PDB file of C-alpha atoms in Angstrom:
ATOM      1  CA  MET A  37      13.632 -12.223   1.456  1.00  0.00           C
ATOM      2  CA  LEU A  38      10.750 -10.689  -0.106  1.00  0.00           C
ATOM      3  CA  THR A  39      10.613 -11.159  -3.752  1.00  0.00           C
ATOM      4  CA  LEU A  40       8.723  -8.567  -5.429  1.00  0.00           C
ATOM      5  CA  TYR A  41       8.262  -8.067  -9.292  1.00  0.00           C
ATOM      6  CA  GLY A  42      12.220  -9.122  -8.992  1.00  0.00           C
ATOM      7  CA  ALA A  43      13.710  -7.174  -6.534  1.00  0.00           C
ATOM      8  CA  GLN A  44      14.657  -8.012  -2.948  1.00  0.00           C
ATOM      9  CA  PHE A  45      14.323  -6.866   0.265  1.00  0.00           C
ATOM     10  CA  ALA A  46      15.551  -7.841   3.561  1.00  0.00           C
ATOM     11  CA  SER A  47      12.374  -6.774   6.305  1.00  0.00           C
ATOM     12  CA  HIS A  48       8.886  -8.191   5.318  1.00  0.00           C
ATOM     13  CA  LEU A  49       7.335  -5.517   6.545  1.00  0.00           C
ATOM     14  CA  LEU A  50       6.184  -2.355   4.414  1.00  0.00           C
ATOM     15  CA  LEU A  51       4.750   0.960   6.029  1.00  0.00           C
ATOM     16  CA  GLY A  52       2.568   3.474   5.139  1.00  0.00           C
ATOM     17  CA  THR A  53       3.379   7.239   5.300  1.00  0.00           C
ATOM     18  CA  ALA A  54       0.167   9.085   6.463  1.00  0.00           C
ATOM     19  CA  HIS A  55      -0.867  10.295  10.447  1.00  0.00           C
ATOM     20  CA  TYR A  56       2.531  10.661  12.195  1.00  0.00           C
ATOM     21  CA  PRO A  57       2.655  12.793  14.820  1.00  0.00           C
ATOM     22  CA  SER A  58       5.446  14.525  13.156  1.00  0.00           C
ATOM     23  CA  PRO A  59       8.125  14.059  10.446  1.00  0.00           C
ATOM     24  CA  GLU A  60      10.595  14.007  12.462  1.00  0.00           C
ATOM     25  CA  CYS A  61       8.203  10.308  13.956  1.00  0.00           C
ATOM     26  CA  LEU A  62       7.580   8.919  10.840  1.00  0.00           C
ATOM     27  CA  ARG A  63      11.683   9.080  10.055  1.00  0.00           C
ATOM     28  CA  GLN A  64      12.037   7.673  13.502  1.00  0.00           C
ATOM     29  CA  ALA A  65       9.715   4.955  12.815  1.00  0.00           C
ATOM     30  CA  VAL A  66      10.805   4.167   9.660  1.00  0.00           C
ATOM     31  CA  GLU A  67      13.737   3.579  11.136  1.00  0.00           C
ATOM     32  CA  ALA A  68      12.867   1.240  13.669  1.00  0.00           C
ATOM     33  CA  SER A  69      10.327  -0.318  11.781  1.00  0.00           C
ATOM     34  CA  GLY A  70      13.225  -1.581   9.143  1.00  0.00           C
ATOM     35  CA  ALA A  71      10.691  -1.305   6.298  1.00  0.00           C
ATOM     36  CA  GLN A  72      12.709  -0.722   3.206  1.00  0.00           C
ATOM     37  CA  ILE A  73       9.684  -0.013   1.513  1.00  0.00           C
ATOM     38  CA  VAL A  74       7.129   2.399   2.202  1.00  0.00           C
ATOM     39  CA  THR A  75       3.977   3.979   0.880  1.00  0.00           C
ATOM     40  CA  VAL A  76       3.277   7.470  -0.064  1.00  0.00           C
ATOM     41  CA  SER A  77       0.121   9.145  -1.587  1.00  0.00           C
ATOM     42  CA  LEU A  78      -0.224  12.325  -4.185  1.00  0.00           C
ATOM     43  CA  ARG A  79      -2.452  15.164  -3.581  1.00  0.00           C
ATOM     44  CA  ARG A  80      -3.552  18.790  -5.248  1.00  0.00           C
ATOM     45  CA  GLU A  81      -0.600  21.119  -4.867  1.00  0.00           C
ATOM     46  CA  SER A  82      -1.083  24.955  -3.516  1.00  0.00           C
ATOM     47  CA  ALA A  83       1.671  26.994  -5.254  1.00  0.00           C
ATOM     48  CA  ARG A  84       1.525  28.825  -1.332  1.00  0.00           C
ATOM     49  CA  ALA A  85       1.409  26.149   0.084  1.00  0.00           C
ATOM     50  CA  ARG A  86       4.136  23.842  -1.405  1.00  0.00           C
ATOM     51  CA  THR A  87       3.400  21.106   1.406  1.00  0.00           C
ATOM     52  CA  GLY A  88       4.046  18.213  -0.981  1.00  0.00           C
ATOM     53  CA  GLN A  89       8.034  19.796  -1.633  1.00  0.00           C
ATOM     54  CA  GLY A  90       9.167  19.528   2.198  1.00  0.00           C
ATOM     55  CA  PHE A  91       7.798  16.039   2.076  1.00  0.00           C
ATOM     56  CA  TRP A  92       9.436  14.909  -0.684  1.00  0.00           C
ATOM     57  CA  ALA A  93      12.625  15.353   0.693  1.00  0.00           C
ATOM     58  CA  LEU A  94      12.186  13.794   4.013  1.00  0.00           C
ATOM     59  CA  ILE A  95      10.859  10.766   1.794  1.00  0.00           C
ATOM     60  CA  GLU A  96      14.006  11.684   0.082  1.00  0.00           C
ATOM     61  CA  GLU A  97      15.535  11.302   2.997  1.00  0.00           C
ATOM     62  CA  LEU A  98      14.708   7.798   3.666  1.00  0.00           C
ATOM     63  CA  GLY A  99      16.486   6.304   1.060  1.00  0.00           C
ATOM     64  CA  CYS A 100      13.353   3.428   0.953  1.00  0.00           C
ATOM     65  CA  ARG A 101      11.483   2.168  -1.884  1.00  0.00           C
ATOM     66  CA  VAL A 102       9.383   4.051  -2.885  1.00  0.00           C
ATOM     67  CA  LEU A 103       4.833   2.332  -3.459  1.00  0.00           C
ATOM     68  CA  PRO A 104       2.944   5.411  -4.864  1.00  0.00           C
ATOM     69  CA  ASN A 105      -0.928   4.836  -3.719  1.00  0.00           C
ATOM     70  CA  THR A 106      -4.039   5.669  -5.554  1.00  0.00           C
ATOM     71  CA  ALA A 107      -5.967   5.370  -2.498  1.00  0.00           C
ATOM     72  CA  GLY A 108      -9.570   7.964  -3.117  1.00  0.00           C
ATOM     73  CA  CYS A 109      -9.950   6.705  -6.376  1.00  0.00           C
ATOM     74  CA  ARG A 110     -13.611   5.850  -6.978  1.00  0.00           C
ATOM     75  CA  THR A 111     -13.400   4.697 -10.772  1.00  0.00           C
ATOM     76  CA  ALA A 112     -11.079   3.098 -13.204  1.00  0.00           C
ATOM     77  CA  LYS A 113     -10.389   5.593 -14.253  1.00  0.00           C
ATOM     78  CA  GLU A 114      -9.500   8.239 -11.773  1.00  0.00           C
ATOM     79  CA  ALA A 115      -6.757   5.177 -10.380  1.00  0.00           C
ATOM     80  CA  ILE A 116      -5.424   4.980 -14.325  1.00  0.00           C
ATOM     81  CA  THR A 117      -5.227   8.865 -14.556  1.00  0.00           C
ATOM     82  CA  THR A 118      -3.604   9.061 -10.477  1.00  0.00           C
ATOM     83  CA  ALA A 119      -1.286   6.341 -11.767  1.00  0.00           C
ATOM     84  CA  LYS A 120      -0.031   7.642 -14.735  1.00  0.00           C
ATOM     85  CA  MET A 121       0.812  10.924 -12.484  1.00  0.00           C
ATOM     86  CA  ALA A 122       2.602   9.463  -9.740  1.00  0.00           C
ATOM     87  CA  ARG A 123       4.936   7.098 -11.690  1.00  0.00           C
ATOM     88  CA  GLU A 124       5.880  10.426 -12.883  1.00  0.00           C
ATOM     89  CA  LEU A 125       6.080  12.011  -9.712  1.00  0.00           C
ATOM     90  CA  PHE A 126       7.766   9.310  -8.152  1.00  0.00           C
ATOM     91  CA  GLY A 127       9.900   8.393 -10.742  1.00  0.00           C
ATOM     92  CA  THR A 128       8.632   4.812 -10.125  1.00  0.00           C
ATOM     93  CA  ASN A 129       6.649   1.740 -12.324  1.00  0.00           C
ATOM     94  CA  TRP A 130       5.364   0.795  -9.287  1.00  0.00           C
ATOM     95  CA  ILE A 131       1.586   0.837  -8.278  1.00  0.00           C
ATOM     96  CA  LYS A 132      -0.316   0.227  -5.101  1.00  0.00           C
ATOM     97  CA  LEU A 133      -3.813   0.608  -7.031  1.00  0.00           C
ATOM     98  CA  GLU A 134      -6.580   1.074  -4.873  1.00  0.00           C
ATOM     99  CA  VAL A 135     -10.223   1.218  -6.545  1.00  0.00           C
ATOM    100  CA  ILE A 136     -12.222   2.491  -3.520  1.00  0.00           C
ATOM    101  CA  ALA A 137     -16.341   0.868  -3.555  1.00  0.00           C
ATOM    102  CA  ASN A 138     -17.705   2.393   0.060  1.00  0.00           C
ATOM    103  CA  ASP A 139     -16.373   5.079   2.039  1.00  0.00           C
ATOM    104  CA  ASP A 140     -17.665   2.643   5.071  1.00  0.00           C
ATOM    105  CA  THR A 141     -15.484   0.117   4.333  1.00  0.00           C
ATOM    106  CA  LEU A 142     -12.992   1.482   2.035  1.00  0.00           C
ATOM    107  CA  GLN A 143     -13.737  -2.213   0.715  1.00  0.00           C
ATOM    108  CA  PRO A 144     -11.974  -2.257  -2.958  1.00  0.00           C
ATOM    109  CA  ASP A 145     -14.497  -1.931  -6.188  1.00  0.00           C
ATOM    110  CA  LEU A 146     -13.120  -5.733  -7.772  1.00  0.00           C
ATOM    111  CA  PHE A 147     -14.433  -4.601 -10.810  1.00  0.00           C
ATOM    112  CA  GLY A 148     -12.838  -1.346 -11.490  1.00  0.00           C
ATOM    113  CA  LEU A 149      -9.605  -2.819  -9.782  1.00  0.00           C
ATOM    114  CA  VAL A 150      -9.980  -5.746 -12.120  1.00  0.00           C
ATOM    115  CA  GLU A 151     -10.294  -3.211 -15.272  1.00  0.00           C
ATOM    116  CA  ALA A 152      -7.289  -0.333 -14.322  1.00  0.00           C
ATOM    117  CA  ALA A 153      -4.805  -3.311 -13.255  1.00  0.00           C
ATOM    118  CA  ALA A 154      -5.468  -4.899 -17.091  1.00  0.00           C
ATOM    119  CA  ALA A 155      -5.072  -1.117 -18.481  1.00  0.00           C
ATOM    120  CA  LEU A 156      -2.046   0.056 -15.968  1.00  0.00           C
ATOM    121  CA  THR A 157       0.037  -3.579 -16.488  1.00  0.00           C
ATOM    122  CA  GLU A 158      -1.059  -3.271 -20.798  1.00  0.00           C
ATOM    123  CA  ASP A 159       1.176   0.516 -20.350  1.00  0.00           C
ATOM    124  CA  GLY A 160       4.773  -1.174 -18.237  1.00  0.00           C
ATOM    125  CA  PHE A 161       2.947  -0.646 -14.978  1.00  0.00           C
ATOM    126  CA  GLU A 162       3.652  -3.377 -11.839  1.00  0.00           C
ATOM    127  CA  VAL A 163       0.522  -3.837 -10.023  1.00  0.00           C
ATOM    128  CA  LEU A 164      -0.072  -4.357  -6.513  1.00  0.00           C
ATOM    129  CA  PRO A 165      -3.812  -4.529  -6.088  1.00  0.00           C
ATOM    130  CA  TYR A 166      -5.303  -3.530  -3.072  1.00  0.00           C
ATOM    131  CA  THR A 167      -8.184  -6.786  -3.022  1.00  0.00           C
ATOM    132  CA  THR A 168     -10.057  -9.041  -0.975  1.00  0.00           C
ATOM    133  CA  GLU A 169      -9.282 -12.486   0.066  1.00  0.00           C
ATOM    134  CA  ASP A 170     -11.723 -13.296  -2.728  1.00  0.00           C
ATOM    135  CA  LEU A 171     -10.755 -15.756  -4.695  1.00  0.00           C
ATOM    136  CA  SER A 172     -12.365 -15.169  -8.785  1.00  0.00           C
ATOM    137  CA  ALA A 173     -10.562 -11.594  -8.026  1.00  0.00           C
ATOM    138  CA  ALA A 174      -7.466 -12.846  -7.509  1.00  0.00           C
ATOM    139  CA  GLU A 175      -7.765 -15.552 -10.544  1.00  0.00           C
ATOM    140  CA  ARG A 176      -8.384 -12.660 -12.346  1.00  0.00           C
ATOM    141  CA  LEU A 177      -5.802  -9.949 -11.027  1.00  0.00           C
ATOM    142  CA  ILE A 178      -3.281 -12.832 -12.182  1.00  0.00           C
ATOM    143  CA  ALA A 179      -4.985 -13.116 -15.345  1.00  0.00           C
ATOM    144  CA  ALA A 180      -4.906  -9.320 -15.756  1.00  0.00           C
ATOM    145  CA  GLY A 181      -0.605  -9.431 -15.545  1.00  0.00           C
ATOM    146  CA  CYS A 182      -0.008  -8.614 -11.423  1.00  0.00           C
ATOM    147  CA  ALA A 183       2.292 -11.193 -10.374  1.00  0.00           C
ATOM    148  CA  VAL A 184       1.541 -10.087  -6.224  1.00  0.00           C
ATOM    149  CA  LEU A 185      -1.784  -9.285  -4.758  1.00  0.00           C
ATOM    150  CA  MET A 186      -2.474  -7.162  -1.044  1.00  0.00           C
ATOM    151  CA  PRO A 187      -5.428  -8.986  -0.325  1.00  0.00           C
ATOM    152  CA  TRP A 188      -7.116  -6.736   3.054  1.00  0.00           C
ATOM    153  CA  ALA A 189      -7.114  -8.201   6.446  1.00  0.00           C
ATOM    154  CA  ALA A 190     -10.309  -5.845   8.119  1.00  0.00           C
ATOM    155  CA  PRO A 191     -11.236  -2.268   6.843  1.00  0.00           C
ATOM    156  CA  ILE A 192      -8.210   0.400   6.251  1.00  0.00           C
ATOM    157  CA  GLY A 193      -7.792   1.915   9.669  1.00  0.00           C
ATOM    158  CA  SER A 194      -9.790  -0.659  11.642  1.00  0.00           C
ATOM    159  CA  ALA A 195      -7.406  -2.648  13.628  1.00  0.00           C
ATOM    160  CA  ARG A 196      -9.479  -5.681  13.769  1.00  0.00           C
ATOM    161  CA  GLY A 197      -6.899  -8.090  12.812  1.00  0.00           C
ATOM    162  CA  LEU A 198      -7.571 -10.923  10.274  1.00  0.00           C
ATOM    163  CA  THR A 199     -11.068 -11.046  10.797  1.00  0.00           C
ATOM    164  CA  ASN A 200     -11.792 -13.595   7.743  1.00  0.00           C
ATOM    165  CA  LYS A 201      -9.019 -16.736   8.663  1.00  0.00           C
ATOM    166  CA  ASP A 202     -10.193 -18.989   6.272  1.00  0.00           C
ATOM    167  CA  ALA A 203     -10.502 -17.374   2.822  1.00  0.00           C
ATOM    168  CA  LEU A 204      -6.844 -16.279   3.822  1.00  0.00           C
ATOM    169  CA  LYS A 205      -5.725 -19.626   4.220  1.00  0.00           C
ATOM    170  CA  THR A 206      -7.246 -21.116   1.418  1.00  0.00           C
ATOM    171  CA  LEU A 207      -6.383 -17.962  -1.063  1.00  0.00           C
ATOM    172  CA  ARG A 208      -2.804 -18.763   0.266  1.00  0.00           C
ATOM    173  CA  ALA A 209      -3.023 -21.996  -0.837  1.00  0.00           C
ATOM    174  CA  TYR A 210      -4.244 -21.445  -4.235  1.00  0.00           C
ATOM    175  CA  PHE A 211      -1.443 -19.015  -5.325  1.00  0.00           C
ATOM    176  CA  PRO A 212       1.500 -21.146  -3.687  1.00  0.00           C
ATOM    177  CA  ASP A 213       3.698 -19.009  -5.966  1.00  0.00           C
ATOM    178  CA  THR A 214       2.150 -15.657  -5.684  1.00  0.00           C
ATOM    179  CA  PRO A 215       3.643 -13.047  -3.270  1.00  0.00           C
ATOM    180  CA  LEU A 216       1.079 -12.268  -1.162  1.00  0.00           C
ATOM    181  CA  LEU A 217       0.850  -9.232   1.196  1.00  0.00           C
ATOM    182  CA  ILE A 218      -1.287  -7.739   4.061  1.00  0.00           C
ATOM    183  CA  ASP A 219      -2.526  -4.590   3.182  1.00  0.00           C
ATOM    184  CA  ALA A 220      -5.364  -2.726   5.546  1.00  0.00           C
ATOM    185  CA  GLY A 221      -6.395  -3.719   8.947  1.00  0.00           C
ATOM    186  CA  ILE A 222      -3.888  -4.823  11.038  1.00  0.00           C
ATOM    187  CA  GLY A 223      -3.845  -3.161  14.794  1.00  0.00           C
ATOM    188  CA  THR A 224      -1.631  -5.380  17.020  1.00  0.00           C
ATOM    189  CA  PRO A 225       1.484  -6.528  16.663  1.00  0.00           C
ATOM    190  CA  SER A 226       0.080 -10.246  17.389  1.00  0.00           C
ATOM    191  CA  HIS A 227      -1.790  -9.856  13.977  1.00  0.00           C
ATOM    192  CA  ALA A 228       0.331  -9.592  11.637  1.00  0.00           C
ATOM    193  CA  ALA A 229       2.655 -12.217  13.021  1.00  0.00           C
ATOM    194  CA  GLU A 230      -0.545 -14.474  12.721  1.00  0.00           C
ATOM    195  CA  ALA A 231      -0.731 -13.494   8.762  1.00  0.00           C
ATOM    196  CA  MET A 232       3.171 -14.479   8.499  1.00  0.00           C
ATOM    197  CA  GLU A 233       2.724 -17.809  10.362  1.00  0.00           C
ATOM    198  CA  MET A 234       0.332 -18.841   7.457  1.00  0.00           C
ATOM    199  CA  GLY A 235       2.818 -18.043   5.605  1.00  0.00           C
ATOM    200  CA  TYR A 236       2.378 -14.479   4.353  1.00  0.00           C
ATOM    201  CA  ASN A 237       5.040 -12.893   2.127  1.00  0.00           C
ATOM    202  CA  GLY A 238       4.381  -9.498   3.985  1.00  0.00           C
ATOM    203  CA  VAL A 239       2.456  -6.789   6.182  1.00  0.00           C
ATOM    204  CA  LEU A 240       1.129  -4.017   4.608  1.00  0.00           C
ATOM    205  CA  LEU A 241       0.516  -1.350   7.465  1.00  0.00           C
ATOM    206  CA  ASN A 242       0.511   2.505   8.541  1.00  0.00           C
ATOM    207  CA  THR A 243      -2.106   3.210  11.024  1.00  0.00           C
ATOM    208  CA  ALA A 244      -1.922   0.709  13.974  1.00  0.00           C
ATOM    209  CA  VAL A 245       2.232   2.877  14.286  1.00  0.00           C
ATOM    210  CA  ALA A 246       1.586   6.399  13.056  1.00  0.00           C
ATOM    211  CA  LYS A 247      -1.991   6.450  15.680  1.00  0.00           C
ATOM    212  CA  ALA A 248       0.250   4.342  18.254  1.00  0.00           C
ATOM    213  CA  GLY A 249       0.719   6.574  21.928  1.00  0.00           C
ATOM    214  CA  ASP A 250       4.275   5.467  20.749  1.00  0.00           C
ATOM    215  CA  PRO A 251       5.295   5.420  17.053  1.00  0.00           C
ATOM    216  CA  VAL A 252       8.433   4.543  16.991  1.00  0.00           C
ATOM    217  CA  LYS A 253       8.770   1.740  19.871  1.00  0.00           C
ATOM    218  CA  MET A 254       5.545   0.242  17.807  1.00  0.00           C
ATOM    219  CA  ALA A 255       7.236   0.388  14.830  1.00  0.00           C
ATOM    220  CA  GLU A 256       9.914  -2.179  16.434  1.00  0.00           C
ATOM    221  CA  ALA A 257       7.628  -4.399  17.645  1.00  0.00           C
ATOM    222  CA  PHE A 258       5.305  -4.654  14.494  1.00  0.00           C
ATOM    223  CA  ALA A 259       9.388  -6.168  13.106  1.00  0.00           C
ATOM    224  CA  LYS A 260       9.552  -7.755  15.667  1.00  0.00           C
ATOM    225  CA  ALA A 261       6.594  -9.691  15.010  1.00  0.00           C
ATOM    226  CA  VAL A 262       6.633  -9.800  11.047  1.00  0.00           C
ATOM    227  CA  GLU A 263      10.300 -11.183  11.503  1.00  0.00           C
ATOM    228  CA  ALA A 264       9.331 -13.993  13.883  1.00  0.00           C
ATOM    229  CA  GLY A 265       6.398 -15.172  12.321  1.00  0.00           C
ATOM    230  CA  ARG A 266       8.313 -15.264   8.970  1.00  0.00           C
ATOM    231  CA  LEU A 267      10.466 -17.223  10.744  1.00  0.00           C
ATOM    232  CA  ALA A 268       7.654 -19.466  12.402  1.00  0.00           C
ATOM    233  CA  PHE A 269       6.507 -20.062   9.168  1.00  0.00           C
ATOM    234  CA  GLU A 270       9.790 -21.352   7.882  1.00  0.00           C
ATOM    235  CA  ALA A 271      10.658 -23.274  10.549  1.00  0.00           C
ATOM    236  CA  GLY A 272       7.146 -25.056  10.262  1.00  0.00           C
ATOM    237  CA  LEU A 273       4.489 -25.184  12.590  1.00  0.00           C
ATOM    238  CA  ILE A 274       3.151 -28.043  14.140  1.00  0.00           C
ATOM    239  CA  GLU A 275      -0.620 -29.070  13.862  1.00  0.00           C
ATOM    240  CA  PRO A 276      -3.091 -28.523  16.954  1.00  0.00           C
ATOM    241  CA  ARG A 277      -4.812 -31.787  18.017  1.00  0.00           C
ATOM    242  CA  ASP A 278      -7.187 -32.575  20.560  1.00  0.00           C
ATOM    243  CA  MET A 279      -5.623 -34.444  23.098  1.00  0.00           C
ATOM    244  CA  ALA A 280      -2.628 -33.864  25.505  1.00  0.00           C
ATOM    245  CA  SER A 281       1.255 -34.709  24.681  1.00  0.00           C
ATOM    246  CA  PRO A 282       3.553 -34.861  27.540  1.00  0.00           C
ATOM    247  CA  SER A 283       6.358 -33.088  26.643  1.00  0.00           C
ATOM    248  CA  THR A 284       8.544 -34.625  29.747  1.00  0.00           C
ATOM    249  CA  PRO A 285       9.433 -38.053  28.577  1.00  0.00           C
ATOM    250  CA  LEU A 286       7.447 -40.633  30.611  1.00  0.00           C
ATOM    251  CA  ALA A 287      10.473 -42.858  30.496  1.00  0.00           C
ATOM    252  CA  GLY A 288      12.123 -43.001  33.934  1.00  0.00           C
ATOM    253  CA  THR A 289       9.603 -41.122  35.922  1.00  0.00           C
ATOM    254  CA  PRO A 290       9.747 -41.086  39.602  1.00  0.00           C
ATOM    255  CA  PHE A 291       7.534 -43.331  41.014  1.00  0.00           C
ATOM    256  CA  PHE A 292       5.947 -44.485  37.951  1.00  0.00           C
ATOM    257  CA  LYS A 293       4.708 -47.653  38.249  1.00  0.00           C
ATOM    258  CA  ILE A 294       2.461 -50.037  35.812  1.00  0.00           C
ATOM    259  CA  ASP A 295      -0.812 -51.625  37.252  1.00  0.00           C
ATOM    260  CA  HIS A 296       0.153 -55.332  36.842  1.00  0.00           C
ATOM    261  CA  ALA A 297      -3.336 -55.436  38.486  1.00  0.00           C
ATOM    262  CA  SER A 298      -5.484 -54.525  35.603  1.00  0.00           C
TER     263      SER A 298
ATOM    264  CA  MET B 163     -10.321  32.089 -19.029  1.00  0.00           C
ATOM    265  CA  LYS B 164     -11.885  30.376 -15.958  1.00  0.00           C
ATOM    266  CA  VAL B 165     -11.178  27.149 -15.675  1.00  0.00           C
ATOM    267  CA  LEU B 166     -11.299  24.495 -12.424  1.00  0.00           C
ATOM    268  CA  LEU B 167      -7.985  24.186 -10.751  1.00  0.00           C
ATOM    269  CA  ASN B 168      -7.791  21.556  -8.032  1.00  0.00           C
ATOM    270  CA  GLY B 169     -11.718  21.990  -7.896  1.00  0.00           C
ATOM    271  CA  GLU B 170     -11.429  25.358  -7.498  1.00  0.00           C
ATOM    272  CA  PRO B 171     -12.677  28.482 -10.167  1.00  0.00           C
ATOM    273  CA  PHE B 172      -9.546  30.175 -11.288  1.00  0.00           C
ATOM    274  CA  ALA B 173      -9.239  33.097 -13.596  1.00  0.00           C
ATOM    275  CA  THR B 174      -5.807  32.613 -15.811  1.00  0.00           C
ATOM    276  CA  ASP B 175      -5.239  33.789 -19.035  1.00  0.00           C
ATOM    277  CA  ALA B 176      -2.323  31.095 -19.784  1.00  0.00           C
ATOM    278  CA  LYS B 177      -1.973  29.375 -23.330  1.00  0.00           C
ATOM    279  CA  ASN B 178      -0.819  26.359 -21.896  1.00  0.00           C
ATOM    280  CA  LEU B 179      -0.712  24.341 -18.719  1.00  0.00           C
ATOM    281  CA  ASP B 180       2.982  24.106 -19.183  1.00  0.00           C
ATOM    282  CA  GLU B 181       2.671  28.402 -18.835  1.00  0.00           C
ATOM    283  CA  LEU B 182      -0.126  28.040 -15.782  1.00  0.00           C
ATOM    284  CA  CYS B 183       2.595  25.911 -13.913  1.00  0.00           C
ATOM    285  CA  ALA B 184       5.253  28.491 -13.896  1.00  0.00           C
ATOM    286  CA  ARG B 185       2.660  31.611 -13.407  1.00  0.00           C
ATOM    287  CA  LEU B 186       1.966  29.273 -10.159  1.00  0.00           C
ATOM    288  CA  GLY B 187       5.191  28.882  -9.061  1.00  0.00           C
ATOM    289  CA  LEU B 188       5.173  25.295  -9.877  1.00  0.00           C
ATOM    290  CA  ALA B 189       7.841  25.386 -12.820  1.00  0.00           C
ATOM    291  CA  GLU B 190      10.711  23.820 -10.886  1.00  0.00           C
ATOM    292  CA  ALA B 191       8.537  22.218  -7.929  1.00  0.00           C
ATOM    293  CA  LYS B 192       7.793  18.010  -7.623  1.00  0.00           C
ATOM    294  CA  ILE B 193       4.218  17.922  -9.462  1.00  0.00           C
ATOM    295  CA  ALA B 194       2.272  16.045 -11.538  1.00  0.00           C
ATOM    296  CA  THR B 195      -0.628  17.521 -14.031  1.00  0.00           C
ATOM    297  CA  ALA B 196      -4.097  15.954 -15.144  1.00  0.00           C
ATOM    298  CA  LEU B 197      -6.384  17.965 -17.964  1.00  0.00           C
ATOM    299  CA  ASN B 198     -10.141  17.261 -17.535  1.00  0.00           C
ATOM    300  CA  GLY B 199      -9.050  13.226 -16.502  1.00  0.00           C
ATOM    301  CA  SER B 200      -6.647  12.935 -18.612  1.00  0.00           C
ATOM    302  CA  PHE B 201      -2.433  12.692 -17.518  1.00  0.00           C
ATOM    303  CA  VAL B 202      -0.254  14.836 -18.996  1.00  0.00           C
ATOM    304  CA  ALA B 203       2.913  14.781 -19.022  1.00  0.00           C
ATOM    305  CA  ALA B 204       5.304  17.438 -17.983  1.00  0.00           C
ATOM    306  CA  ALA B 205       7.537  17.160 -21.054  1.00  0.00           C
ATOM    307  CA  SER B 206       3.943  17.822 -23.273  1.00  0.00           C
ATOM    308  CA  ARG B 207       2.060  20.754 -20.969  1.00  0.00           C
ATOM    309  CA  GLU B 208       3.673  23.738 -23.607  1.00  0.00           C
ATOM    310  CA  GLU B 209       1.507  21.969 -26.024  1.00  0.00           C
ATOM    311  CA  THR B 210      -1.136  21.530 -24.229  1.00  0.00           C
ATOM    312  CA  PRO B 211      -3.832  24.883 -24.422  1.00  0.00           C
ATOM    313  CA  LEU B 212      -5.835  25.416 -22.200  1.00  0.00           C
ATOM    314  CA  THR B 213      -9.340  26.742 -23.515  1.00  0.00           C
ATOM    315  CA  ASP B 214     -12.630  28.008 -21.086  1.00  0.00           C
ATOM    316  CA  ALA B 215     -14.194  25.861 -18.632  1.00  0.00           C
ATOM    317  CA  ASP B 216     -11.056  22.971 -18.064  1.00  0.00           C
ATOM    318  CA  GLU B 217     -10.632  21.262 -14.853  1.00  0.00           C
ATOM    319  CA  ILE B 218      -6.797  21.524 -14.220  1.00  0.00           C
ATOM    320  CA  GLU B 219      -5.560  18.540 -11.951  1.00  0.00           C
ATOM    321  CA  ILE B 220      -1.591  20.079 -10.127  1.00  0.00           C
ATOM    322  CA  VAL B 221      -0.353  17.410  -7.444  1.00  0.00           C
ATOM    323  CA  ALA B 222       2.428  16.323  -5.832  1.00  0.00           C
ATOM    324  CA  PRO B 223       3.649  13.644  -2.972  1.00  0.00           C
ATOM    325  CA  ARG B 224       1.806  13.452  -0.328  1.00  0.00           C
ATOM    326  CA  GLN B 225       1.472  10.491   2.806  1.00  0.00           C
ATOM    327  CA  GLY B 226       0.045   8.122   2.103  1.00  0.00           C
ATOM    328  CA  GLY B 227      -1.029   4.865   4.054  1.00  0.00           C
TER     329      GLY B 227
END
């Protein structure tokens, strides 16, 4: 069970809604993923195209909890205003807080992130910050009121997987009681499974499913990988060792003889 | 007067933000608004006057990751 700000979810996978080949494909992929939380954004609405109105009808049909983001915001002020618009638009005080520092890496601006997280928490939001694996940033975000952290695995859309495993393990160990979701950079189901085996509470991904050859099948693959990883973590993984250790019992091995000569 | 609507120059004589949204056919639409970088709640649009060179954002739900 995944618990975020008191709400419980059977699925540990959160799915983005962008870049699918068609709205129908998005609907089927969400269904196949079993995700109970989907991320959305807000963008300028044209009076003529009214693009957002049709999209909203589709999202309502999915029946998932909606997690709006502040994607594209470059300053704390932009993110705060965007979050307030999202709260009214989507009727939720949850916000996936993004303050972006750099166009090439889309890495979080940790200083702006902490500033915006504090202001939004004060205003009644429940903030899910898109952050890095940095420990001091995590401490500041928790102090600012964040009860969930979402560190990146790799740059958004890069599909490179867990590029800094040691730091992600350290982050997990430092904050054993804080729900941690891997957000961004996941490319394959095995990346997602590995994050879950490390004890992460969930995985948020978009591009790896939406841009797959068959997004619906890939959504199912990720669903299985995430739940397999979670089960493995709960079961308790064995420690790796340098030397072999026979899995078949030695006792009773045919032809086995103790060398009494030595 | 001339305002900047969603980043584009736009001529209007709408007296307030609510009237502007209505003239754009968005009165009943699922939208949110900001004026000069600050959020304006739906309930406050009518009492939010517009002046020359105002920067207005009108947004709606969209796909996101």
